[in-house]
mmCIF file of C-alpha atoms and ligand atoms in Angstrom:
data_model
loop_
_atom_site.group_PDB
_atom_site.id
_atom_site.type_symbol
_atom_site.label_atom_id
_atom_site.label_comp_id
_atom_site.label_asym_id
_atom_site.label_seq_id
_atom_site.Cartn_x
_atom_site.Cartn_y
_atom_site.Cartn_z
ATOM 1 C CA UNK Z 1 -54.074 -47.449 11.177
ATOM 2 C CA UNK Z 2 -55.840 -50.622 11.464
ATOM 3 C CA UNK Z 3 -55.739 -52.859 14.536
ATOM 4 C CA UNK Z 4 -56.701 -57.084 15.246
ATOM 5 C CA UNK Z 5 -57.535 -58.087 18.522
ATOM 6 C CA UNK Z 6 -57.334 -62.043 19.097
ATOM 7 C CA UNK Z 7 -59.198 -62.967 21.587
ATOM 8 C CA UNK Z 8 -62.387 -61.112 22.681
ATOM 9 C CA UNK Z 9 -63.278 -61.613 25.961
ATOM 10 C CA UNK Z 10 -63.360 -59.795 29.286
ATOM 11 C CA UNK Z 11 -59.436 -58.131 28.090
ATOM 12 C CA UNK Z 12 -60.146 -58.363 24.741
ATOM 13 C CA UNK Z 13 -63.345 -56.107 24.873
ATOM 14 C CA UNK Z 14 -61.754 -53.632 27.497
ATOM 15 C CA UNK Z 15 -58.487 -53.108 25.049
ATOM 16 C CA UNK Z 16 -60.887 -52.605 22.047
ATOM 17 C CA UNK Z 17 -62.816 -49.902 24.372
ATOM 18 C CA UNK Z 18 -59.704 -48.314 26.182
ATOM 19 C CA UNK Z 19 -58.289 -48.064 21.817
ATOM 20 C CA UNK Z 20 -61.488 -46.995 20.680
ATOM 21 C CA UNK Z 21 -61.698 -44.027 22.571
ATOM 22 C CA UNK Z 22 -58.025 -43.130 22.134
ATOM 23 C CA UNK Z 23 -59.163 -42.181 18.472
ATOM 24 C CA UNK Z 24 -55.578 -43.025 17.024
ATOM 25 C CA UNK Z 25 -57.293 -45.941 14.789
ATOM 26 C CA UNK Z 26 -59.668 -45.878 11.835
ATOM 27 C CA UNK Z 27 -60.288 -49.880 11.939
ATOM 28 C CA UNK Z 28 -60.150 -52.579 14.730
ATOM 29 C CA UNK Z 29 -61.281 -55.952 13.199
ATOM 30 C CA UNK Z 30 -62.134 -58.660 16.161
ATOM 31 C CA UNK Z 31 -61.490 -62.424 16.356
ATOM 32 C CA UNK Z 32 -62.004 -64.900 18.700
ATOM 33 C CA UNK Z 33 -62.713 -68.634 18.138
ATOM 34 C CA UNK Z 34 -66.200 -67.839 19.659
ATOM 35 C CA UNK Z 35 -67.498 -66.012 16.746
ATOM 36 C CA UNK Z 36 -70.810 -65.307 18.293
ATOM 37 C CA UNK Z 37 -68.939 -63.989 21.100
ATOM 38 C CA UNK Z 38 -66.746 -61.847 18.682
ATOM 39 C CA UNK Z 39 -69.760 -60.387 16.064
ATOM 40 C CA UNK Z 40 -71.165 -59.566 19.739
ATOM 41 C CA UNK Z 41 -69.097 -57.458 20.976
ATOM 42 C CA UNK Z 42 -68.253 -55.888 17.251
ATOM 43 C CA UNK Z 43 -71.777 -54.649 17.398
ATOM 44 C CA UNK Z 44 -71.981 -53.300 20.782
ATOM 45 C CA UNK Z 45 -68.370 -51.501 20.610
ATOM 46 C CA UNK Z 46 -70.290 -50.337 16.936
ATOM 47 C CA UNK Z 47 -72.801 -48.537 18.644
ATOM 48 C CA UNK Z 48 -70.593 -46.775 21.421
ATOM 49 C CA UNK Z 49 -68.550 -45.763 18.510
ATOM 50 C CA UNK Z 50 -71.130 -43.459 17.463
ATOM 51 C CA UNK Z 51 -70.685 -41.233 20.865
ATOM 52 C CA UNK Z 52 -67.289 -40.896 20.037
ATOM 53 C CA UNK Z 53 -64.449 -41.185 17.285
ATOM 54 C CA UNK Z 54 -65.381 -42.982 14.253
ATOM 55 C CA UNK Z 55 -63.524 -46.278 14.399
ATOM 56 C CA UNK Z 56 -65.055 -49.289 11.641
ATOM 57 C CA UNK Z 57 -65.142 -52.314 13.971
ATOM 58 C CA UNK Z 58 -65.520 -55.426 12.627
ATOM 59 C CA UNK Z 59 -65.607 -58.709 13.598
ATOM 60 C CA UNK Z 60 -63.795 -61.459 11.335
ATOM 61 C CA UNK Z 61 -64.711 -65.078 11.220
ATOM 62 C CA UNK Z 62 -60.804 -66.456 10.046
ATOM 63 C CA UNK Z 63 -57.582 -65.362 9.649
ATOM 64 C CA UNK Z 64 -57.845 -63.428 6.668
ATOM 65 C CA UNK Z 65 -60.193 -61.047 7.943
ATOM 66 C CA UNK Z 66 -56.957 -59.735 10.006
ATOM 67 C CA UNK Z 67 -54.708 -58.574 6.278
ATOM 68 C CA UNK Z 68 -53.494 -55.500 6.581
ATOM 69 C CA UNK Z 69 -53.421 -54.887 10.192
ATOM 70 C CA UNK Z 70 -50.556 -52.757 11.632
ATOM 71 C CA UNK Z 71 -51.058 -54.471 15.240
ATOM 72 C CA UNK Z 72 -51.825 -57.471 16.364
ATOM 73 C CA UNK Z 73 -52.721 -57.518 19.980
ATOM 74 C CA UNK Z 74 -53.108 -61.710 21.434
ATOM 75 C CA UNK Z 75 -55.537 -61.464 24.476
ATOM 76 C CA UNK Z 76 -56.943 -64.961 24.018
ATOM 77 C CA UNK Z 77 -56.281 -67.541 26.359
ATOM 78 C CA UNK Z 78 -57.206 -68.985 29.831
ATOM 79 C CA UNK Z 79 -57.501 -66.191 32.274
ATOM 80 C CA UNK Z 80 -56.637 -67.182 35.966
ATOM 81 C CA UNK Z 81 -59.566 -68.426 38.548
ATOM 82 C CA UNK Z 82 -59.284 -67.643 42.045
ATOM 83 C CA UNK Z 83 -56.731 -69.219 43.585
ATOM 84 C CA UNK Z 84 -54.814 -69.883 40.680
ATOM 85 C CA UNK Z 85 -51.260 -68.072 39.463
ATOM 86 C CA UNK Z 86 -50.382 -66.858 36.028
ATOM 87 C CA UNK Z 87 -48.208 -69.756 35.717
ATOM 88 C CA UNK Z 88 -50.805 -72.423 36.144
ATOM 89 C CA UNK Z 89 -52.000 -71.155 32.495
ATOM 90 C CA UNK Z 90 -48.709 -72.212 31.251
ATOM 91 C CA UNK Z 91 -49.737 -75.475 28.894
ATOM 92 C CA UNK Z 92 -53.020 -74.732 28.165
ATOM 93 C CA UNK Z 93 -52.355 -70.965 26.384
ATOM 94 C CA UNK Z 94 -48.917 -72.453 24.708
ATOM 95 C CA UNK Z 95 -51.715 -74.495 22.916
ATOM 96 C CA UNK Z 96 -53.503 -71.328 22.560
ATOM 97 C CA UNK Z 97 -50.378 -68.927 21.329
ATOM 98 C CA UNK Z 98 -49.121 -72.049 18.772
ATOM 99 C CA UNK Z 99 -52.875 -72.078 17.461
ATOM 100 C CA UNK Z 100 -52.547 -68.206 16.977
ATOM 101 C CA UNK Z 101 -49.640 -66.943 15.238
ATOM 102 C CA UNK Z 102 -48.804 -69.285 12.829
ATOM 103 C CA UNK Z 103 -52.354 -68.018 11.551
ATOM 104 C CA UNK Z 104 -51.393 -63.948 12.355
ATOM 105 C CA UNK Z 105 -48.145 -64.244 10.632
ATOM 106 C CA UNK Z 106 -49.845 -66.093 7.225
ATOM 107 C CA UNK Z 107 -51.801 -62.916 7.327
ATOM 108 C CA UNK Z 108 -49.731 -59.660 7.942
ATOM 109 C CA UNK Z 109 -46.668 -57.876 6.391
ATOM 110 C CA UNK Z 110 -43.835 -59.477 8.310
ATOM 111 C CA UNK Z 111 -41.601 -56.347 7.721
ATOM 112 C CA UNK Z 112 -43.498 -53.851 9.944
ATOM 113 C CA UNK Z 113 -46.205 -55.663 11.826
ATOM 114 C CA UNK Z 114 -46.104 -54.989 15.282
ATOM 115 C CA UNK Z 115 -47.288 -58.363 17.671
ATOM 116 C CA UNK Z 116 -48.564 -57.309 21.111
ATOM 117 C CA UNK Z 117 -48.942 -59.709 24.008
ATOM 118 C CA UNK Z 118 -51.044 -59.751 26.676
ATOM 119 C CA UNK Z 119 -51.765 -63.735 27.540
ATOM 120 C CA UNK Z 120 -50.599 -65.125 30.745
ATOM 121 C CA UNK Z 121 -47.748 -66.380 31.837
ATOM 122 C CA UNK Z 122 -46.665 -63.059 29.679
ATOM 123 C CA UNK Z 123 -43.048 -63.251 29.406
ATOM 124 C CA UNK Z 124 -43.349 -67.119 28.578
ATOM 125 C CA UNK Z 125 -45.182 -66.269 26.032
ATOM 126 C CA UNK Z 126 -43.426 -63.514 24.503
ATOM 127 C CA UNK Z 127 -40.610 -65.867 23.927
ATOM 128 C CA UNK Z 128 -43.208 -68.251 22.165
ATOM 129 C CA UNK Z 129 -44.629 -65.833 20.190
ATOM 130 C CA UNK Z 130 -41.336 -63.921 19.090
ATOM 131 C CA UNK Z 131 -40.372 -67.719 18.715
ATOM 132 C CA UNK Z 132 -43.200 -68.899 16.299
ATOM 133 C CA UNK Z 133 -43.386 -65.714 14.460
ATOM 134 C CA UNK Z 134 -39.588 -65.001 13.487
ATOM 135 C CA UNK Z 135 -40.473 -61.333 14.187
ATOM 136 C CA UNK Z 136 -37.661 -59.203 15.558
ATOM 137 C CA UNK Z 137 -37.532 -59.207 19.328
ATOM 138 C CA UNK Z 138 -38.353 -55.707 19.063
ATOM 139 C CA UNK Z 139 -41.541 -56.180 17.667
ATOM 140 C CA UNK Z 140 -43.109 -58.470 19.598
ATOM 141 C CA UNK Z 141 -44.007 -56.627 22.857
ATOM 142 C CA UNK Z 142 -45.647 -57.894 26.073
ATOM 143 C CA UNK Z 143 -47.554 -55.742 28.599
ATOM 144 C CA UNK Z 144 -44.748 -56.619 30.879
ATOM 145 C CA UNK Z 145 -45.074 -54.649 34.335
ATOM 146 C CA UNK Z 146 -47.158 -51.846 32.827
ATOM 147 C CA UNK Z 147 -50.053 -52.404 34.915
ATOM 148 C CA UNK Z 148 -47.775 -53.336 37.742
ATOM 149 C CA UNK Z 149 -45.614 -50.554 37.621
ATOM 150 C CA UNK Z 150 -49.200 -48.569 37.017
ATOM 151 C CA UNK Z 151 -50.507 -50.201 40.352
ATOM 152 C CA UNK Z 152 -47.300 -49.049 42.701
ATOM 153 C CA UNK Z 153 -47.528 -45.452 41.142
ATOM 154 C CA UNK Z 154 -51.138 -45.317 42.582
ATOM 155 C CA UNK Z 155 -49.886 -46.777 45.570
ATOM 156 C CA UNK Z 156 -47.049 -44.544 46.224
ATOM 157 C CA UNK Z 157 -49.342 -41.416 44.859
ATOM 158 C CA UNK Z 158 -51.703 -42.022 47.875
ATOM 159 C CA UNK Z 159 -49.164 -42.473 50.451
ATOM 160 C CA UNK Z 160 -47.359 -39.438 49.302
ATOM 161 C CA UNK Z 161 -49.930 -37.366 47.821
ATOM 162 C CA UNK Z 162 -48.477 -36.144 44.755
ATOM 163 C CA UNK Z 163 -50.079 -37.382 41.257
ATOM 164 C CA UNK Z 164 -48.656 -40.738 39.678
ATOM 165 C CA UNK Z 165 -47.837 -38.568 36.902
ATOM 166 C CA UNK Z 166 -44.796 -37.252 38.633
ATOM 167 C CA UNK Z 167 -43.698 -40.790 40.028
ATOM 168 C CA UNK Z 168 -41.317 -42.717 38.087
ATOM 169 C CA UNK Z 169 -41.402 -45.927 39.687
ATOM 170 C CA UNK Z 170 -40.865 -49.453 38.097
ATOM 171 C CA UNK Z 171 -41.800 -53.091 38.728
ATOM 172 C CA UNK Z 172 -39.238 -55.395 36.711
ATOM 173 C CA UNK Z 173 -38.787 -58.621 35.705
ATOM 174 C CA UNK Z 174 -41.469 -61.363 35.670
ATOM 175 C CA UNK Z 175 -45.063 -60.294 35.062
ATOM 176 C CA UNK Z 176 -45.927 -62.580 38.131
ATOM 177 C CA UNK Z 177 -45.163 -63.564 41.678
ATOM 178 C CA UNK Z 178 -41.543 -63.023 40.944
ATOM 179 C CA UNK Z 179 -41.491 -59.502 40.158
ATOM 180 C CA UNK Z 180 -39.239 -56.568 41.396
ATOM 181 C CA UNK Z 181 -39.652 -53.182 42.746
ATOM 182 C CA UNK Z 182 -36.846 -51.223 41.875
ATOM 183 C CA UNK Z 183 -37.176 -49.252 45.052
ATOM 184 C CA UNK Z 184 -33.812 -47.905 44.246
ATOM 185 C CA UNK Z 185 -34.514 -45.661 41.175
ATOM 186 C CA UNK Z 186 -37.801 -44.251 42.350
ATOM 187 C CA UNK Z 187 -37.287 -40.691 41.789
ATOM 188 C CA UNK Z 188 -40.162 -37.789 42.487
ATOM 189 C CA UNK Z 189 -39.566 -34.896 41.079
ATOM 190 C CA UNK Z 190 -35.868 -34.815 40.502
ATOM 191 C CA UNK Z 191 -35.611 -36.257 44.194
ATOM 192 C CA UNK Z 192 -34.822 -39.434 44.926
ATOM 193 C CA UNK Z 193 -37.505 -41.501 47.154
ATOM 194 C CA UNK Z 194 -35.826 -40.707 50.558
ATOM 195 C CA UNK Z 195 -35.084 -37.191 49.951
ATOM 196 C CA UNK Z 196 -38.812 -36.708 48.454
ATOM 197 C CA UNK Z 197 -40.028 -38.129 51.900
ATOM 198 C CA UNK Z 198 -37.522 -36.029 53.468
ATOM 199 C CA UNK Z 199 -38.610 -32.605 52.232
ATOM 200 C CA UNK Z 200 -42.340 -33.511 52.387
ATOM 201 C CA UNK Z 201 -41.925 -35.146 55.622
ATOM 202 C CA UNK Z 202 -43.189 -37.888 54.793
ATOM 203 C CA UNK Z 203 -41.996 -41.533 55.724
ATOM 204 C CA UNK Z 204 -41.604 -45.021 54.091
ATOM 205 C CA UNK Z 205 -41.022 -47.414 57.057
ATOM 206 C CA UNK Z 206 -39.185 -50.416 56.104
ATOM 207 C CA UNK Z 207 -42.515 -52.373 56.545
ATOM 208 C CA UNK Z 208 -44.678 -49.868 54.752
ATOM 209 C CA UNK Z 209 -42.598 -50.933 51.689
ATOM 210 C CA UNK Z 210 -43.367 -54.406 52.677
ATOM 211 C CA UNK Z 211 -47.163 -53.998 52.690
ATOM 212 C CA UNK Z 212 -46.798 -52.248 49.486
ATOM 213 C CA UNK Z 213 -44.633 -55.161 47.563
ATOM 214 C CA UNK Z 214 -47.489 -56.950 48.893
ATOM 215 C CA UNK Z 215 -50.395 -55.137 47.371
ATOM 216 C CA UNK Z 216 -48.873 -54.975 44.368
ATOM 217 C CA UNK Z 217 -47.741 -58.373 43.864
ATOM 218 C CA UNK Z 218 -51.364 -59.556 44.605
ATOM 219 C CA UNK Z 219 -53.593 -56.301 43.182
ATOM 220 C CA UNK Z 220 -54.746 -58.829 40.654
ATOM 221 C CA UNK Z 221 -55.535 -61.924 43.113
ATOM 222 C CA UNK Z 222 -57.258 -59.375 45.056
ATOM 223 C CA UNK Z 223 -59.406 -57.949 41.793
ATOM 224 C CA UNK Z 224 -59.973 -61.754 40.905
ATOM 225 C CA UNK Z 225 -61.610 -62.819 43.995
ATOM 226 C CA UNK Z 226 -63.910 -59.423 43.409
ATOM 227 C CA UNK Z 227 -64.938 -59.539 40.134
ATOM 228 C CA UNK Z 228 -63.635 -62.929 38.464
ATOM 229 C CA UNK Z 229 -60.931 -61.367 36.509
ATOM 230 C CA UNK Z 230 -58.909 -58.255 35.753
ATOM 231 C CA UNK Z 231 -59.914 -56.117 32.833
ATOM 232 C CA UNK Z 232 -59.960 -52.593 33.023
ATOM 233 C CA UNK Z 233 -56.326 -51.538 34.351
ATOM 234 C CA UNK Z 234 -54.959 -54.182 31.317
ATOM 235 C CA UNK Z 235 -56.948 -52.286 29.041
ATOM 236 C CA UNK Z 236 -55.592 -48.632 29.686
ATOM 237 C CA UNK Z 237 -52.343 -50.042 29.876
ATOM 238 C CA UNK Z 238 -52.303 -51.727 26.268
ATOM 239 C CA UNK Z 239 -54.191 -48.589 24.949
ATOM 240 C CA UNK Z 240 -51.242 -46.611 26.023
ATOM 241 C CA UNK Z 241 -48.739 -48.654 24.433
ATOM 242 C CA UNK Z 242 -50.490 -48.221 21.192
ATOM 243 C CA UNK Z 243 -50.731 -44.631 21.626
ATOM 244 C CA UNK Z 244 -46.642 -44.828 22.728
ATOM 245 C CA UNK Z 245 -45.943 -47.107 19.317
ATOM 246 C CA UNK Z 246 -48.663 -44.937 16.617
ATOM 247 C CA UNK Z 247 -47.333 -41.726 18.013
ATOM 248 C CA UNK Z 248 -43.620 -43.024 17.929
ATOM 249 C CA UNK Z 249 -43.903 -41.132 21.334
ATOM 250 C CA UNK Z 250 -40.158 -42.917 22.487
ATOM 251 C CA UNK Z 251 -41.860 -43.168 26.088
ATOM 252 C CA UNK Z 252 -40.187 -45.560 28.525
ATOM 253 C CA UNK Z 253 -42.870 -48.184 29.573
ATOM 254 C CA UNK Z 254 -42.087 -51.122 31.546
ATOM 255 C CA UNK Z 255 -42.737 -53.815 28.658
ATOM 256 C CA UNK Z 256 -41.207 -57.392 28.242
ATOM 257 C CA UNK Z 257 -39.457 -58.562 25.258
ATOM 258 C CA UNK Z 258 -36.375 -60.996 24.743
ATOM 259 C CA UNK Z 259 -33.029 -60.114 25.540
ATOM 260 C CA UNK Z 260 -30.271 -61.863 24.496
ATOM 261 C CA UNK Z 261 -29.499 -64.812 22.476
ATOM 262 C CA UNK Z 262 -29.462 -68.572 22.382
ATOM 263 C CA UNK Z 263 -29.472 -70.465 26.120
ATOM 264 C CA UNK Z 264 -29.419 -67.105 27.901
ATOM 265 C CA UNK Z 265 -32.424 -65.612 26.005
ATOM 266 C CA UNK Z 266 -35.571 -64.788 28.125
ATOM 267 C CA UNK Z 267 -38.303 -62.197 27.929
ATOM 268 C CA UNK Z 268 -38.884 -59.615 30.695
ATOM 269 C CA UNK Z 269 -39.996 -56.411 31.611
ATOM 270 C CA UNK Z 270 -37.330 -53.873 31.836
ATOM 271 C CA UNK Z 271 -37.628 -49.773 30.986
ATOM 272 C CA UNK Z 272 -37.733 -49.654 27.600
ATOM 273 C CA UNK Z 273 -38.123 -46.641 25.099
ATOM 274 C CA UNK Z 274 -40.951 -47.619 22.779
ATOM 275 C CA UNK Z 275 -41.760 -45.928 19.944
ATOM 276 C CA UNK Z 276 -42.963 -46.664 16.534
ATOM 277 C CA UNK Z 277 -40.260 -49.620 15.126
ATOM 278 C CA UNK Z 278 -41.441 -50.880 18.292
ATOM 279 C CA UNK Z 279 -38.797 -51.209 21.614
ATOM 280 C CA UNK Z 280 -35.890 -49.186 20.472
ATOM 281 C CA UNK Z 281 -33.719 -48.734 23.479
ATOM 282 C CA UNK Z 282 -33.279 -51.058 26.950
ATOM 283 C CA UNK Z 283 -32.390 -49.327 30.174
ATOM 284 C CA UNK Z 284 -30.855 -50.905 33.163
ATOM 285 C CA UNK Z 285 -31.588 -48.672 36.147
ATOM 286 C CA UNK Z 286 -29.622 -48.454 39.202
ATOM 287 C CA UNK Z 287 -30.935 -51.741 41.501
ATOM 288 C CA UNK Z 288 -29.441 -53.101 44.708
ATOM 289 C CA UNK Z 289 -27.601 -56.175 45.457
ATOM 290 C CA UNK Z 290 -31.064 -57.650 46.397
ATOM 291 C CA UNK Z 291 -33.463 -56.257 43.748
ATOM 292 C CA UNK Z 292 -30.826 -57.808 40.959
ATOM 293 C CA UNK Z 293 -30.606 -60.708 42.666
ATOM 294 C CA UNK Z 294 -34.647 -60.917 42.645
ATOM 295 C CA UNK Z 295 -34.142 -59.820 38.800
ATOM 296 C CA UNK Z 296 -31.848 -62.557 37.693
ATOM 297 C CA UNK Z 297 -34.463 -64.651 39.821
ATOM 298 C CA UNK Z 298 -36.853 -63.751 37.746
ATOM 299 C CA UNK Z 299 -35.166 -64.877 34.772
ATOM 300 C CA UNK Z 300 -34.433 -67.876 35.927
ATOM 301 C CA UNK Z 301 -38.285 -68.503 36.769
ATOM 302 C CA UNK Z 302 -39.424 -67.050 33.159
ATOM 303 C CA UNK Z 303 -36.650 -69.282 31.465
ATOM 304 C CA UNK Z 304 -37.768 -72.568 33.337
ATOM 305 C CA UNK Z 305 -41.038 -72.102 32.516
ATOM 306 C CA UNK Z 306 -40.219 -72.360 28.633
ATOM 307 C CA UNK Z 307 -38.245 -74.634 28.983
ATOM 308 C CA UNK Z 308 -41.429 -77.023 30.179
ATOM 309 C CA UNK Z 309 -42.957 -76.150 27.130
HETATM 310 P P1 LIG Y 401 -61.687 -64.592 28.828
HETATM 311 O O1 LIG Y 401 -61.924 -66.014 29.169
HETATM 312 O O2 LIG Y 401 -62.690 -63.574 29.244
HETATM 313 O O3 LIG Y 401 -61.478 -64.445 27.262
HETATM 314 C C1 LIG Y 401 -60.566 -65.216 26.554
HETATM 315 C C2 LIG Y 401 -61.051 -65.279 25.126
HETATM 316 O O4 LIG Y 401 -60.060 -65.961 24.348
HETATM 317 C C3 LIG Y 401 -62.360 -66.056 24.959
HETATM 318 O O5 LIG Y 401 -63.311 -65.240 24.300
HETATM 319 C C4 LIG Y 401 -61.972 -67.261 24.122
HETATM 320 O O6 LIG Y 401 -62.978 -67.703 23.236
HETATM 321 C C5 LIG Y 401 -60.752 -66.729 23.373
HETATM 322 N N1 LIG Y 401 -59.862 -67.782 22.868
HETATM 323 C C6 LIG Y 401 -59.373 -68.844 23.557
HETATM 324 N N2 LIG Y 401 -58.591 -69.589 22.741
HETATM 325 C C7 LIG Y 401 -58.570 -68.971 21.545
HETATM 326 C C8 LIG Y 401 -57.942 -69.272 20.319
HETATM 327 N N3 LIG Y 401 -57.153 -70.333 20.167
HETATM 328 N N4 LIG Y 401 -58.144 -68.427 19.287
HETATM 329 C C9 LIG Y 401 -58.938 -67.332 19.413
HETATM 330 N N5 LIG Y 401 -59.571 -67.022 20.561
HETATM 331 C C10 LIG Y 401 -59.391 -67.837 21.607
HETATM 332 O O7 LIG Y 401 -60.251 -64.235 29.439
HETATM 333 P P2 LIG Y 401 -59.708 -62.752 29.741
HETATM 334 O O8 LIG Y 401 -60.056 -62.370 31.129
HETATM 335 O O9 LIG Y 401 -60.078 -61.877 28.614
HETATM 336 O O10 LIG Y 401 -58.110 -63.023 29.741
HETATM 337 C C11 LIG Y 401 -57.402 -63.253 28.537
HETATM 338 C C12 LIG Y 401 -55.911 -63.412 28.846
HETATM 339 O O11 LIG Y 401 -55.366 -62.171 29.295
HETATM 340 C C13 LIG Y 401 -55.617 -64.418 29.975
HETATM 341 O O12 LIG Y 401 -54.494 -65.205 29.659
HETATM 342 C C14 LIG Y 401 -55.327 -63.517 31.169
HETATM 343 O O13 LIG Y 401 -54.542 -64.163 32.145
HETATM 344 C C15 LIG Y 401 -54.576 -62.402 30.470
HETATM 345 N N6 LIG Y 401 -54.449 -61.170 31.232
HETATM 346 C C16 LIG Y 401 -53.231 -60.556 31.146
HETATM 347 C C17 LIG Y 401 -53.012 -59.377 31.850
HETATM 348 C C18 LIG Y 401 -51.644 -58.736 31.754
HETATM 349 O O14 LIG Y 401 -51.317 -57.807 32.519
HETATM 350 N N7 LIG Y 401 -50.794 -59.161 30.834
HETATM 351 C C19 LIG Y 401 -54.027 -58.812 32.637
HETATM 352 C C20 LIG Y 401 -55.254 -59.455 32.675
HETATM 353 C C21 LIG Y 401 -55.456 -60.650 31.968
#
């Protein structure tokens, strides 16, 4: 199995770690546009290879460098600065994404590569990728709500005190400010949400599920003004899509990729059962009256946003 990264910076460098030690890949070639900044971080990933699982990293000065690779996973791009939302990236990482996958596609087997997304404003540029690249839909995969549906399972693991493992919990729609919690299908252990609490006695106040929207919708503003960006959370999520896709594992992961057709196309993050063809099945869970409305809100966002592009 051999693996591209685009883009090696802060993300970049955490996927390549969070993959490396996954030991599902024998070759992870690097580019970014900063080639000093890729052969870097080729050679230092190179040497904490040798603790663990023997992975040939490389780092590629062009396009070609990439042949043969399985997956392609874009993290290149403006990241956002304090202060600023995903969406603000909008123009400048089109530029980016239209400078990318032209190249990518010259340069892989169109019939079973496998294009992963992780540049901001993500759904946005799913469509533009899945757009540029004439890939099926199914193949070219955002992060979605991974790491958001990842950041309300820790959050609802603390306040509950059972593991995230047993949580099944979404975040849907827009990888952004306009995301959903599908409070509705949260189920613990068989149990619905209420009837978890109720048994544990435990309690979810309406407002408690307001503070907790809240810190989920702005974990990463809240990471950004700590430590400049977001890295390691986005690199344990796209590690365990890989292992999901490799292992044709037919998890369901909270990824975004386009549904439908034409005018009423749009990429965004729904449950999904991913396996090794990529996203095989889409499930619509149950939702209220409000959390679809803030769903087909969230479409309407995404689709606006290409449609400035
Ligand atoms: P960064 O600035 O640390 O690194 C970006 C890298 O991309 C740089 O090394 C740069 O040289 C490279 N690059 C830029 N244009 C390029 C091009 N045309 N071709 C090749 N390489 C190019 O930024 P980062 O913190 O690593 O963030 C990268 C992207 O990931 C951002 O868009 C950020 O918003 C996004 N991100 C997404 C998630 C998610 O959940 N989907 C989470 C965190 C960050």
């Amino acid at each position: 199995m051999k693996i591209a990264i685009i883009g090696v910076g802060s993300v970049g460098s955490a996927v390549a770690t969070a993959v490396k030690n996954t030991g599902l890949v024998h070759e992870m070639v690097l580019y970014d546009r900063d080639g000093v900044r890729a052969r870097a971080a080729a050679q230092d990933l190179g040497h904490a290879a040798t603790f663990g699982f023997d992975v040939k990293i490389t780092a590629v000065n062009n396009y070609r460098g990439i042949r043969g690779s399985d997956i392609v996973i874009i993290a290149a791009g403006a990241n956002q600065k304090p202060g600023e939302t995903r969406t603000d990236l909008l123009q400048h990482n089109a530029d980016v994404i239209r400078d990318i996958v032209p190249r990518v596609m010259a340069n892989v087997d169109a019939k079973h590569v496998i294009l992963i997304v992780v540049t901001n404003p993500l759904d946005v540029m799913v469509m533009l990728a899945q757009s540029l690249s004439k890939l099926p839909p199914s193949r070219v995969i955002g992060t979605g709500t991974m790491l958001d549906s990842a950041r309300l399972r820790t959050i609802l693991s603390r306040h509950l005190s059972v593991s995230p493992q047993s949580i099944h919990s979404y975040v849907l729609g827009e990888h952004g400010d306009a995301s959903v919690i599908d409070w509705t299908s949260i189920t613990i252990g068989g149990l619905s949400l209420d009837e978890f609490c109720r048994q544990t006695h435990n309690q979810i106040t309406s407002a408690t599920r307001n503070t907790i929207e809240y810190r989920v919708r702005n974990a990463a503003y809240e990471i950004i003004r700590g430590r400049g960006a977001t890295w390691d959370g986005i690199g344990a999520a796209v590690s365990d899509l890989l292992r999901c896709i490799i292992n044709n594992e037919h998890r369901i992961l909270t990824v975004s990729t386009i549904d439908g057709t034409g005018a009423s196309a749009v990429a965004m993050s729904l449950p999904r059962v991913v396996g090794a063809s990529g996203v095989v099945v889409t499930l619509h869970p149950k939702m209220s009256a409000t959390e679809s409305a803030g769903l087909r809100r969230s479409g309407r966002i995404i689709h606006k946003n290409y449609s400035r592009l």
